[in-house]
PDB file of C-alpha atoms and ligand atoms in Angstrom:
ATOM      1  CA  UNK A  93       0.000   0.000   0.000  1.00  0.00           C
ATOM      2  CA  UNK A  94       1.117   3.278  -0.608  1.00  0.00           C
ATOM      3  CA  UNK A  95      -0.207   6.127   1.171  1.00  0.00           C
ATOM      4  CA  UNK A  96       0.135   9.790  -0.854  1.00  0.00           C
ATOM      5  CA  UNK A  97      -0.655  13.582  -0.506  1.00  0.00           C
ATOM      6  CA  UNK A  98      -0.303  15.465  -3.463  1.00  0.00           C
ATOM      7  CA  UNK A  99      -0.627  19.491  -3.349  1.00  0.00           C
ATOM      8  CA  UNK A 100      -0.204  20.493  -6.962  1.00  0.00           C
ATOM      9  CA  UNK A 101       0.290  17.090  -8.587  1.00  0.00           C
ATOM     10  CA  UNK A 102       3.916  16.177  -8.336  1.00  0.00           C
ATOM     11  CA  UNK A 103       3.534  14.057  -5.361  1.00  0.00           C
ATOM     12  CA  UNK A 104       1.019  11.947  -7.293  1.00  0.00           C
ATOM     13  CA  UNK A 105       2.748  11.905 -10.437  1.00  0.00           C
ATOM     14  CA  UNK A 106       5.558   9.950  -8.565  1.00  0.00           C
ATOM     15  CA  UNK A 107       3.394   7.987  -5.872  1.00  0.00           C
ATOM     16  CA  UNK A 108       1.322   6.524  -9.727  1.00  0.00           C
ATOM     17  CA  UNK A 109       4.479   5.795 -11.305  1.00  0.00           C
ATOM     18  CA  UNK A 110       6.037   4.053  -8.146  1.00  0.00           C
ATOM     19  CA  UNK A 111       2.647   1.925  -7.517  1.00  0.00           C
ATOM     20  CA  UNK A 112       2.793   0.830 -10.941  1.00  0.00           C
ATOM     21  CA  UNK A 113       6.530  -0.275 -10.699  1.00  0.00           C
ATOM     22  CA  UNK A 114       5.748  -2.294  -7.528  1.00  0.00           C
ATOM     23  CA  UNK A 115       2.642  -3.023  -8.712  1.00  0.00           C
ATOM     24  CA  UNK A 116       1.307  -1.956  -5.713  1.00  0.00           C
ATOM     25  CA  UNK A 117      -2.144   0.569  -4.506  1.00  0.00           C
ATOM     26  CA  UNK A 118      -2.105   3.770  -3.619  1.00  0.00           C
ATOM     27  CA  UNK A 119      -4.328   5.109  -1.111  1.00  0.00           C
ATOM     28  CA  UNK A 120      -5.017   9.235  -0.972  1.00  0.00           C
ATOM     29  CA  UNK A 121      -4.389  10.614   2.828  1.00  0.00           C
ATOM     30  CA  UNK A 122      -7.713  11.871   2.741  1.00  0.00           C
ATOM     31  CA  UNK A 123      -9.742  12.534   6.044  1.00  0.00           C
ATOM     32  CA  UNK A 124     -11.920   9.455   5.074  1.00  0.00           C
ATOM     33  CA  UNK A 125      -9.427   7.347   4.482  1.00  0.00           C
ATOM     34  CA  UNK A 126      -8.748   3.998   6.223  1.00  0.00           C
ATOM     35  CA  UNK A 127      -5.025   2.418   7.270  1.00  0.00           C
ATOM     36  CA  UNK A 128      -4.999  -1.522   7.074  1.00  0.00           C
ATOM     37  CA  UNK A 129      -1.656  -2.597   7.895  1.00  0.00           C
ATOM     38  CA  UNK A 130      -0.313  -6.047   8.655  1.00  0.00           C
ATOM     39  CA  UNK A 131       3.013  -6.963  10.073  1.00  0.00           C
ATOM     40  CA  UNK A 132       3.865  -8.771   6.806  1.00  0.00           C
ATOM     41  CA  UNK A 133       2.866  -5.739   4.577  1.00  0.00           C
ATOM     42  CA  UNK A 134       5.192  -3.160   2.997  1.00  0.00           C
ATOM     43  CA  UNK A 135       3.971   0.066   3.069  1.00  0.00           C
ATOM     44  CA  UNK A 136       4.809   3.317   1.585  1.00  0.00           C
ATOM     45  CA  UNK A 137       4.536   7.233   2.689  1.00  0.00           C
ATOM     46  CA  UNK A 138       4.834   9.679  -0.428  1.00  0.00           C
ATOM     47  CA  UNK A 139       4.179  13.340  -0.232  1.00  0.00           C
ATOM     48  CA  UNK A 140       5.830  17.067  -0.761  1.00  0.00           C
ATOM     49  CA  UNK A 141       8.190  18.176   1.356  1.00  0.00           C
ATOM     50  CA  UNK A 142       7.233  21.903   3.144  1.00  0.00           C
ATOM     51  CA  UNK A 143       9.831  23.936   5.269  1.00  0.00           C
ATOM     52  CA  UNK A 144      12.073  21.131   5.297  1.00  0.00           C
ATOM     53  CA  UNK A 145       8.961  18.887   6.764  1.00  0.00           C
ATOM     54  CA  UNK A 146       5.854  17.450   6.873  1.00  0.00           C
ATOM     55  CA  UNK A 147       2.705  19.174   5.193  1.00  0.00           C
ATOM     56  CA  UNK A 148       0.142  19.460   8.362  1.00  0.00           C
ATOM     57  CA  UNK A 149      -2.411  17.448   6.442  1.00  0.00           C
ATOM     58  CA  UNK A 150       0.486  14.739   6.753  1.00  0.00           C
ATOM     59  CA  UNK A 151       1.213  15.148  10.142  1.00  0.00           C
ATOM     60  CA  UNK A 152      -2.536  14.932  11.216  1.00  0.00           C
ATOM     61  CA  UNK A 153      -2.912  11.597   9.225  1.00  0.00           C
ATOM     62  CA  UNK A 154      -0.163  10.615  10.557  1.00  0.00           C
ATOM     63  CA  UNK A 155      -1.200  11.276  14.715  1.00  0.00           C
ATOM     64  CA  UNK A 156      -4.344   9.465  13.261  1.00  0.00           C
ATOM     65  CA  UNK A 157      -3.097   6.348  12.085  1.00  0.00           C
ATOM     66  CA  UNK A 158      -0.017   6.000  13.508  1.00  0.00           C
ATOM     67  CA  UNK A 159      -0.446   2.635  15.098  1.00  0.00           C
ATOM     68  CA  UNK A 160      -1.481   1.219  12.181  1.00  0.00           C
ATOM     69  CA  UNK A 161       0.792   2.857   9.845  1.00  0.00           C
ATOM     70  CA  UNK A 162       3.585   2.216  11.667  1.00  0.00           C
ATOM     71  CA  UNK A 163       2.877  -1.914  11.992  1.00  0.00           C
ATOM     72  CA  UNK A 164       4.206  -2.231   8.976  1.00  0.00           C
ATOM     73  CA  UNK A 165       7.328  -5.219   8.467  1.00  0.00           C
ATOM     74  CA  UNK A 166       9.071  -2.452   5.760  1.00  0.00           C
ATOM     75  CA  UNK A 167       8.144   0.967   6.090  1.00  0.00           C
ATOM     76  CA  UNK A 168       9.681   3.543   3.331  1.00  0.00           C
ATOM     77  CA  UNK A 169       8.998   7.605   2.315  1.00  0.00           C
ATOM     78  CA  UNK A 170       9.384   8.956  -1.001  1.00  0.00           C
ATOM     79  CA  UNK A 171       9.182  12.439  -0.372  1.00  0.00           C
ATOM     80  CA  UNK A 172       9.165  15.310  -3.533  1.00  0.00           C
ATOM     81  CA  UNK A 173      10.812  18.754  -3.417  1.00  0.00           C
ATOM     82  CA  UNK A 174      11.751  21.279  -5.495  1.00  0.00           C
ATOM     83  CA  UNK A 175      15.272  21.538  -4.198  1.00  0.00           C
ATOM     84  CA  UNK A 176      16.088  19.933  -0.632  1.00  0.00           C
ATOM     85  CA  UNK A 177      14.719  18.098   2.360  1.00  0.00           C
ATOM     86  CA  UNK A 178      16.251  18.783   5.277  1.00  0.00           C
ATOM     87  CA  UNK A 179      15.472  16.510   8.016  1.00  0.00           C
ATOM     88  CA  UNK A 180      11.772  15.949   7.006  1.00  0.00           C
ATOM     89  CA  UNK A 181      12.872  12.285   7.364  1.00  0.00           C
ATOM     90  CA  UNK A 182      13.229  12.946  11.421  1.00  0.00           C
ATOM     91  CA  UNK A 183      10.179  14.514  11.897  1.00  0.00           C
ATOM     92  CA  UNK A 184       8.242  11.953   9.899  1.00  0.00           C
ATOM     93  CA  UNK A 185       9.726   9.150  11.787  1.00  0.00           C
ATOM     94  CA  UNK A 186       8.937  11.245  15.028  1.00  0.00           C
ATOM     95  CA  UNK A 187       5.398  11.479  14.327  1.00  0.00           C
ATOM     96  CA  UNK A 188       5.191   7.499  13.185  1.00  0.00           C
ATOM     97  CA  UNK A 189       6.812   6.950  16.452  1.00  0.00           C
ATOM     98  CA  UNK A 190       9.641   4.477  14.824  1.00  0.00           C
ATOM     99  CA  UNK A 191      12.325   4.165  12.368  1.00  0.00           C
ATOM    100  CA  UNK A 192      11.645   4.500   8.503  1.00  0.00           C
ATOM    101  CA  UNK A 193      13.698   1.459   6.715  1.00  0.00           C
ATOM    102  CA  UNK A 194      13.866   3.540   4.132  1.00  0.00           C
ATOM    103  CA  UNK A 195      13.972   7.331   2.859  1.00  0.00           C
ATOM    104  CA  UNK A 196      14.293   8.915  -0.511  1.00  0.00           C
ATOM    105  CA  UNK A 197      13.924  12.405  -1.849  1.00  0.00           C
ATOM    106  CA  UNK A 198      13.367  12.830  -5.485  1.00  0.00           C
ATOM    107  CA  UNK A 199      13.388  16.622  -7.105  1.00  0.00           C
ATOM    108  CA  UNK A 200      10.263  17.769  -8.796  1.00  0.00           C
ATOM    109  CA  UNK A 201       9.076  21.367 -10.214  1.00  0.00           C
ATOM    110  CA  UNK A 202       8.645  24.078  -7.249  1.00  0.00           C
ATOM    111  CA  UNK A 203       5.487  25.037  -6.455  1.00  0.00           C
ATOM    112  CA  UNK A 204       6.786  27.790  -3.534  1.00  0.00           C
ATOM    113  CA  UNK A 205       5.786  31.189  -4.298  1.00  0.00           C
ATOM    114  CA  UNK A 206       5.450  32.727  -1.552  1.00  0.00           C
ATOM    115  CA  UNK A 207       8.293  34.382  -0.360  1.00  0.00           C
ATOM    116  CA  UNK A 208      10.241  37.036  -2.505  1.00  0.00           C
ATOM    117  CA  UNK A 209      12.966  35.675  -4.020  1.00  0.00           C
ATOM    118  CA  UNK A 210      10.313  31.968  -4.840  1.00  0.00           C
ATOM    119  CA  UNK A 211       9.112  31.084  -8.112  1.00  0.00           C
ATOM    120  CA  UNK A 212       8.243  28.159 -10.149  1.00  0.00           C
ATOM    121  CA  UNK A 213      11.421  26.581 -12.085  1.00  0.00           C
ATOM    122  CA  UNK A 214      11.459  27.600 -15.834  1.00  0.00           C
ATOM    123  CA  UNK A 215       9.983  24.687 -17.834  1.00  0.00           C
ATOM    124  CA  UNK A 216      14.045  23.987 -18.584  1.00  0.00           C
ATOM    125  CA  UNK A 217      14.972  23.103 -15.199  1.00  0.00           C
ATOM    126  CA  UNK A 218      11.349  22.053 -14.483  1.00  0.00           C
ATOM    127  CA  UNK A 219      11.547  19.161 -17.741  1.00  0.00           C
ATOM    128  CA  UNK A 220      14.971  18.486 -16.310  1.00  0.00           C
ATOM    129  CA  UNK A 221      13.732  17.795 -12.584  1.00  0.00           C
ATOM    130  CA  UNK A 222      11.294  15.285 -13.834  1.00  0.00           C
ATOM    131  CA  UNK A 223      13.558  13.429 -15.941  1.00  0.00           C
ATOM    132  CA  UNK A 224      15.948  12.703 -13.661  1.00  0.00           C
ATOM    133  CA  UNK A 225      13.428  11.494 -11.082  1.00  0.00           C
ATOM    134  CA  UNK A 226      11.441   9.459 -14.304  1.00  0.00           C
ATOM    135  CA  UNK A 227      15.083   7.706 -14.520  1.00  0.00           C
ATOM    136  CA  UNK A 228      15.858   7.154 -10.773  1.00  0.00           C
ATOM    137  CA  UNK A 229      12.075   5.905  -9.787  1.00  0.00           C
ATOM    138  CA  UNK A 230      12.750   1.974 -11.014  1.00  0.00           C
ATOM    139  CA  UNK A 231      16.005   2.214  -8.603  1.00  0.00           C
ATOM    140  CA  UNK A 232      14.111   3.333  -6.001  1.00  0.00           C
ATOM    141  CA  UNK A 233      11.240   0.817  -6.689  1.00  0.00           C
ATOM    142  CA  UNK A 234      13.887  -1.593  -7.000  1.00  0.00           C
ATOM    143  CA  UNK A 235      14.979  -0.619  -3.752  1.00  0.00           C
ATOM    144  CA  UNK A 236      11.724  -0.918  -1.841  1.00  0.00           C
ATOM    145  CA  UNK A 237      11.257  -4.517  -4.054  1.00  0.00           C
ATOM    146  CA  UNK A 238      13.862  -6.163  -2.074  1.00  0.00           C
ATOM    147  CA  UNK A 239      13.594  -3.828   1.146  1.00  0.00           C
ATOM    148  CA  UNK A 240      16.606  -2.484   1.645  1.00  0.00           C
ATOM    149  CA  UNK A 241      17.684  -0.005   4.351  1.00  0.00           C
ATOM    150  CA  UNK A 242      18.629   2.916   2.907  1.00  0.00           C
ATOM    151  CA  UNK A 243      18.581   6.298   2.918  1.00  0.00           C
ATOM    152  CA  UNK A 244      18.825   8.480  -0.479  1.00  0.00           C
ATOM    153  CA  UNK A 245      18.051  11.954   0.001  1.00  0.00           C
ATOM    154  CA  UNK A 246      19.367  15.182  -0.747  1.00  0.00           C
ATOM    155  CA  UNK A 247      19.536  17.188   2.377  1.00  0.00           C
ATOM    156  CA  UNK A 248      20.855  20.559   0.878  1.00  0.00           C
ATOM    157  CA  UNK A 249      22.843  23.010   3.224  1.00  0.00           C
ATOM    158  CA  UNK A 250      22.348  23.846   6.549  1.00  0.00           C
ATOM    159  CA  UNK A 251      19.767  21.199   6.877  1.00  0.00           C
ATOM    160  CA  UNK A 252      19.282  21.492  10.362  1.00  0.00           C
ATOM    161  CA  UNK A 253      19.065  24.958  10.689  1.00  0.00           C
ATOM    162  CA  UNK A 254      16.504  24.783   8.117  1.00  0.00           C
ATOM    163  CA  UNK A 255      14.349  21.924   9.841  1.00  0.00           C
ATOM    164  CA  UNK A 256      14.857  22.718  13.247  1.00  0.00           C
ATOM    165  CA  UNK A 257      14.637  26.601  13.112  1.00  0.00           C
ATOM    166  CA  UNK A 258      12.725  28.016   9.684  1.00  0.00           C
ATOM    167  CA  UNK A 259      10.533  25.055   9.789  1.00  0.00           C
ATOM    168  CA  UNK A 260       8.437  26.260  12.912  1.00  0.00           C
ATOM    169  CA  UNK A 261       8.805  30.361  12.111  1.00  0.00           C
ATOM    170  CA  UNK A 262       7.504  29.263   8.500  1.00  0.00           C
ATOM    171  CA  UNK A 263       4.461  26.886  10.055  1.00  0.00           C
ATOM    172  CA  UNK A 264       3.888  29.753  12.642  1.00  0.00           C
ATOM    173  CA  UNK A 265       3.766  32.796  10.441  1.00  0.00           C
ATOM    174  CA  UNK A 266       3.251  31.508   6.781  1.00  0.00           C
ATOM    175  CA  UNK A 267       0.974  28.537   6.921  1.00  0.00           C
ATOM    176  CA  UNK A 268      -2.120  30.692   6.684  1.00  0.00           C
ATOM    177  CA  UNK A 269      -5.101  31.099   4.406  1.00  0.00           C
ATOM    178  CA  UNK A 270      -5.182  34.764   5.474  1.00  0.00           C
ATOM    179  CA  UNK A 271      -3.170  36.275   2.718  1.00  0.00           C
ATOM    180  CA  UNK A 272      -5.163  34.594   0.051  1.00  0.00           C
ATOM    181  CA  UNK A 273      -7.805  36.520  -1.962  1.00  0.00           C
ATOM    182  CA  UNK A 274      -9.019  35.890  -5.505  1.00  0.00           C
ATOM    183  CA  UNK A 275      -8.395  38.741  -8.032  1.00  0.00           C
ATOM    184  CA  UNK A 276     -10.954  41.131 -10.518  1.00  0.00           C
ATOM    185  CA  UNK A 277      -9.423  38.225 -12.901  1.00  0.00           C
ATOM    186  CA  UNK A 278     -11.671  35.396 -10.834  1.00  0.00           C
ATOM    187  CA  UNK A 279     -14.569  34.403 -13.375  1.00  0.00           C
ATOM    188  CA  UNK A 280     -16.114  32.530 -10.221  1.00  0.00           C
ATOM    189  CA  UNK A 281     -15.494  29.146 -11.898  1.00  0.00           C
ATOM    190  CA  UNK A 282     -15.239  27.803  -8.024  1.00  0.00           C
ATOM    191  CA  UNK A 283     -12.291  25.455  -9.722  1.00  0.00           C
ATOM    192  CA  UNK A 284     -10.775  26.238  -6.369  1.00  0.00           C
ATOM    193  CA  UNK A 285     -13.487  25.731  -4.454  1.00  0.00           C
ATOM    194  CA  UNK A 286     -13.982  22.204  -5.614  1.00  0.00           C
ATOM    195  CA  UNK A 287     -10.135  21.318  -5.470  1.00  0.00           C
ATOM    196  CA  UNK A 288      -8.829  22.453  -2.085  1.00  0.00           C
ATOM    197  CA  UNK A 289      -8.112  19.295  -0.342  1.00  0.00           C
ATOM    198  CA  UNK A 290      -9.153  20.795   2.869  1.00  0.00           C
ATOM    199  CA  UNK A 291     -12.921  21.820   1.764  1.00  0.00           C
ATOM    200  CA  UNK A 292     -11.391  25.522   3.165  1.00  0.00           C
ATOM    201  CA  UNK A 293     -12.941  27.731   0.046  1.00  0.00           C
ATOM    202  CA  UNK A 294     -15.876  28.508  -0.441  1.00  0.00           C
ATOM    203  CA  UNK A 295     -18.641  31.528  -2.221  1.00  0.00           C
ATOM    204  CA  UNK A 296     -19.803  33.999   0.184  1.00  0.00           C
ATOM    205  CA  UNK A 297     -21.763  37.132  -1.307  1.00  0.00           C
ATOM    206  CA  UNK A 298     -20.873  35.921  -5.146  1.00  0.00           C
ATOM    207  CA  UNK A 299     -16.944  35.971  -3.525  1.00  0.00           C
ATOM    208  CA  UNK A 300     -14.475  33.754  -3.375  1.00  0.00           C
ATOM    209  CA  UNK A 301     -13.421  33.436   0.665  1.00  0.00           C
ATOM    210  CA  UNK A 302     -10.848  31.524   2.418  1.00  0.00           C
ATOM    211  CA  UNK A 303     -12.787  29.872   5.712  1.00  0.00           C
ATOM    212  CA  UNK A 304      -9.646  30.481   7.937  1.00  0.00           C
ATOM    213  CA  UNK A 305     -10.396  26.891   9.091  1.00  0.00           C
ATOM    214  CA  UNK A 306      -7.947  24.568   7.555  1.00  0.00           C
ATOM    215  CA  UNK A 307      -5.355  24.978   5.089  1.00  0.00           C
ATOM    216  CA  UNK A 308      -1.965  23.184   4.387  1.00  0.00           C
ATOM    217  CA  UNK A 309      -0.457  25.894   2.301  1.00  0.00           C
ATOM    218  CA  UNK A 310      -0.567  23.452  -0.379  1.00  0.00           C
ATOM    219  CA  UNK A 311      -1.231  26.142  -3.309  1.00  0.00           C
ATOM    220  CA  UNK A 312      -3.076  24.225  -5.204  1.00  0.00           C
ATOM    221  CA  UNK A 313      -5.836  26.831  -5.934  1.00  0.00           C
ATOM    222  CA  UNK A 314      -3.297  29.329  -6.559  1.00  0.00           C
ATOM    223  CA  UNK A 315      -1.446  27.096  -9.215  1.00  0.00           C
ATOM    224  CA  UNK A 316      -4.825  25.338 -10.429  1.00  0.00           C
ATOM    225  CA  UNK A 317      -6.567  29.095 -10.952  1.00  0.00           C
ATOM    226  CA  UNK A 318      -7.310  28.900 -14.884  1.00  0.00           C
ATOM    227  CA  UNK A 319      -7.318  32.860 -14.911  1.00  0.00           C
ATOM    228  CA  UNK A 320      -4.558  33.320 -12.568  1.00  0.00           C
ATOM    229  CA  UNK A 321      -6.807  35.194 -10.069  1.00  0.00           C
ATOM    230  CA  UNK A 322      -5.723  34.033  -6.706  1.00  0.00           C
ATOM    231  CA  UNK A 323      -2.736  36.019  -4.856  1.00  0.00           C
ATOM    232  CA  UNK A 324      -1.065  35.551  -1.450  1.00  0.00           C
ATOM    233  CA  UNK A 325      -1.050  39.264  -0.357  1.00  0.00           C
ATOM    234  CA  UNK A 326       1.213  40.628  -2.189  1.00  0.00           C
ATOM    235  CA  UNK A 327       4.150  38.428  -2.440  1.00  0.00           C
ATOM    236  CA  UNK A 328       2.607  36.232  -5.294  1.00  0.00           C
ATOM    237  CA  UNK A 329       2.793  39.280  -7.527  1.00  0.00           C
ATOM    238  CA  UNK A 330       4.157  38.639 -11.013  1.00  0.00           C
ATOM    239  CA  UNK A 331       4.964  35.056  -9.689  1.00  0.00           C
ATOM    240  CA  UNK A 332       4.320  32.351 -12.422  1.00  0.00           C
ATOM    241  CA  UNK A 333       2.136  28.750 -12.008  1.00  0.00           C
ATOM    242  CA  UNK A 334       3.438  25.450 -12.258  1.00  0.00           C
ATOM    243  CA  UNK A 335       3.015  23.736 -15.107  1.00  0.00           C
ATOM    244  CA  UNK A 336      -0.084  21.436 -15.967  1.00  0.00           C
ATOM    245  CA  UNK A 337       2.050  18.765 -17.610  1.00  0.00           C
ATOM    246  CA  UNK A 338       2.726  17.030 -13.790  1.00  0.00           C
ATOM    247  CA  UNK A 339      -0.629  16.716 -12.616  1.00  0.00           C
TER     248      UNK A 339
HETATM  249  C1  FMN B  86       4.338  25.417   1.475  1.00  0.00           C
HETATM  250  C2  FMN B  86       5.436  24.807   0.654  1.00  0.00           C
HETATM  251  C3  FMN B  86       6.687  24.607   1.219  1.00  0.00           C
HETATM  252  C4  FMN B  86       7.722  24.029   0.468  1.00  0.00           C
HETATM  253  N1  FMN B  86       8.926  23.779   1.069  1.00  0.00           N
HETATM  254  C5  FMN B  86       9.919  23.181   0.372  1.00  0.00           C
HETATM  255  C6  FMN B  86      11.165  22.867   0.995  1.00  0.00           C
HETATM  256  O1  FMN B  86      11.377  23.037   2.194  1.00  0.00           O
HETATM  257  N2  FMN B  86      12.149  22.334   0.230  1.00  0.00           N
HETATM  258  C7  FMN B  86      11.980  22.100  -1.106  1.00  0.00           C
HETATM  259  O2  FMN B  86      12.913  21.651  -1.762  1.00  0.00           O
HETATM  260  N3  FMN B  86      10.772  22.326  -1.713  1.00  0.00           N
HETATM  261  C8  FMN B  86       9.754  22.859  -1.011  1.00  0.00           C
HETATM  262  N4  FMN B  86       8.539  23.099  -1.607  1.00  0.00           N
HETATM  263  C9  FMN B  86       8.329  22.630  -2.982  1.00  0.00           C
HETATM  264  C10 FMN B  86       7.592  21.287  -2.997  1.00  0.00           C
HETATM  265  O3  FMN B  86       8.070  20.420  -2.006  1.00  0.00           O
HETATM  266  C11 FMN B  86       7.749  20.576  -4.350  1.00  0.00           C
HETATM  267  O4  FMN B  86       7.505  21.419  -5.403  1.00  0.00           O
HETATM  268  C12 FMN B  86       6.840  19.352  -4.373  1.00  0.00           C
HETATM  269  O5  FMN B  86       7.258  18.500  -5.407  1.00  0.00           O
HETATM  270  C13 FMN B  86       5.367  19.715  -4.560  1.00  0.00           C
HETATM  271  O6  FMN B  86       4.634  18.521  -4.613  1.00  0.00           O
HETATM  272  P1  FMN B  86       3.080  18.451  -4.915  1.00  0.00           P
HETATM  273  O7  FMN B  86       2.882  18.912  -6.342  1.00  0.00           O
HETATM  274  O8  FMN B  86       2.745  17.002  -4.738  1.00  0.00           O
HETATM  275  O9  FMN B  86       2.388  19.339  -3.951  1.00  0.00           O
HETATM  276  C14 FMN B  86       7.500  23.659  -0.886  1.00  0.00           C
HETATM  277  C15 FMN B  86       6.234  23.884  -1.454  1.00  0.00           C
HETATM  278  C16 FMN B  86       5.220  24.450  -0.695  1.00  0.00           C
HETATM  279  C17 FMN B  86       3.868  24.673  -1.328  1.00  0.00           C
END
């Protein structure tokens, strides 16, 4: 079983081609979703990495199933990022409450925009991301076939500076639906409505409104926006949208 949250699609695109490798199922971490895990079973973790860690809608499946999940005989994480991971490996295994047998990070497009200085990767270094992950996945696969132990990550500098000490400024100041707020460019197609993950948006007085109830910071509605109407404050400005090839 493979367990998978995907914000924009990149998550997913790997978590599809890994199941299909191992021919094995994936299961969304949705808020319905159950965990059935043996002792015998193998069971896979795949999702985007955020400030060097876990998305929250991660973490809270995790506290949820963690018994379950972590019964598994070979437990491994395939974790996306645009550039680096950190030590999302140590929080994740934190929050299961054991060891991971194994851990890879594979690069994929960046979908952070919302800092100056963050955009999405020209479709150059985007295409180039992809295809280097497309030709590492039946390694890794190969990898989780046989269970080895291993870890294959790319941690990038600093890495525990970054987990350890951006990672709880970012999920204290920055993980917020408060900045959002859809454009004069919104043709109220409610596209974002119907795709946030977290049911958080939703039409109020022919508006599009952010419920200030639950959101991951996943930017999907800003990247899925078909008129490129949603901005977060104004640090989005002139910022580009990922791709629709990855989804
Ligand atoms: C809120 C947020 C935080 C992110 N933090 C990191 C990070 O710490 N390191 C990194 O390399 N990429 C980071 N990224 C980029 C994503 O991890 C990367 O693009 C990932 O493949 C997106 O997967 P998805 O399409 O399944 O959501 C971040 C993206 C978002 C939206």
């Amino acid at each position: 079983m493979i367990y998978y949250f995907s914000g924009t699609g990149n998550s997913r695109f790997v978590a599809e081609r890994l199941g299909s490798l191992l021919n094995d199922t994936l299961v969304e971490m949705t808020a319905d979703a159950a965990v059935l895990c043996s002792h015998d079973d193998s069971l896979g973790i795949v999702f985007p990495v955020y400030a060097w860690g876990l998305p929250q809608i991660v973490t809270q499946f995790i506290s949820k199933h963690k018994d379950a999940l972590s019964n598994a005989h070979y437990l491994y994480t395939v974790m996306t990022c645009g550039d680096d991971m950190g030590y999302a490996d140590n929080i994740l295994s934190k929050a299961l409450g054991r060891k991971l047998d194994a851990t890879f990070s594979l690069q994929m497009p960046n979908t952070y925009v919302c800092l100056p200085g963050f955009d999405v990767d020209s479709k150059e270094v985007a295409d180039a991301k992809v295809q280097s992950t497309l030709a590492k996945l039946p390694e890794v696969a190969e990898s989780i076939r046989t269970e080895e132990k291993k870890t294959d990550v790319v941690r990038g500098a600093m890495p525990w500076m970054k987990t350890y000490v951006l990672r709880p400024l970012f999920n204290c100041f920055l993980v917020t639906d408060s900045y959002f707020r859809a454009t004069q460019s919104c043709s109220l197609c409610k596209r974002c409505i119907r795709q946030c993950p977290l049911h958080n948006i939703s039409m109020q007085n022919d508006r599009i409104v952010w419920n200030h109830e639950n959101c991951t910071g996943c930017l999907r509605c800003y990247h899925q926006c078909p008129n490129r109407a949603i901005e977060f404050g104004s640090f989005t400005k002139n910022k580009g949208q990922k791709n629709d090839q990855y989804k």
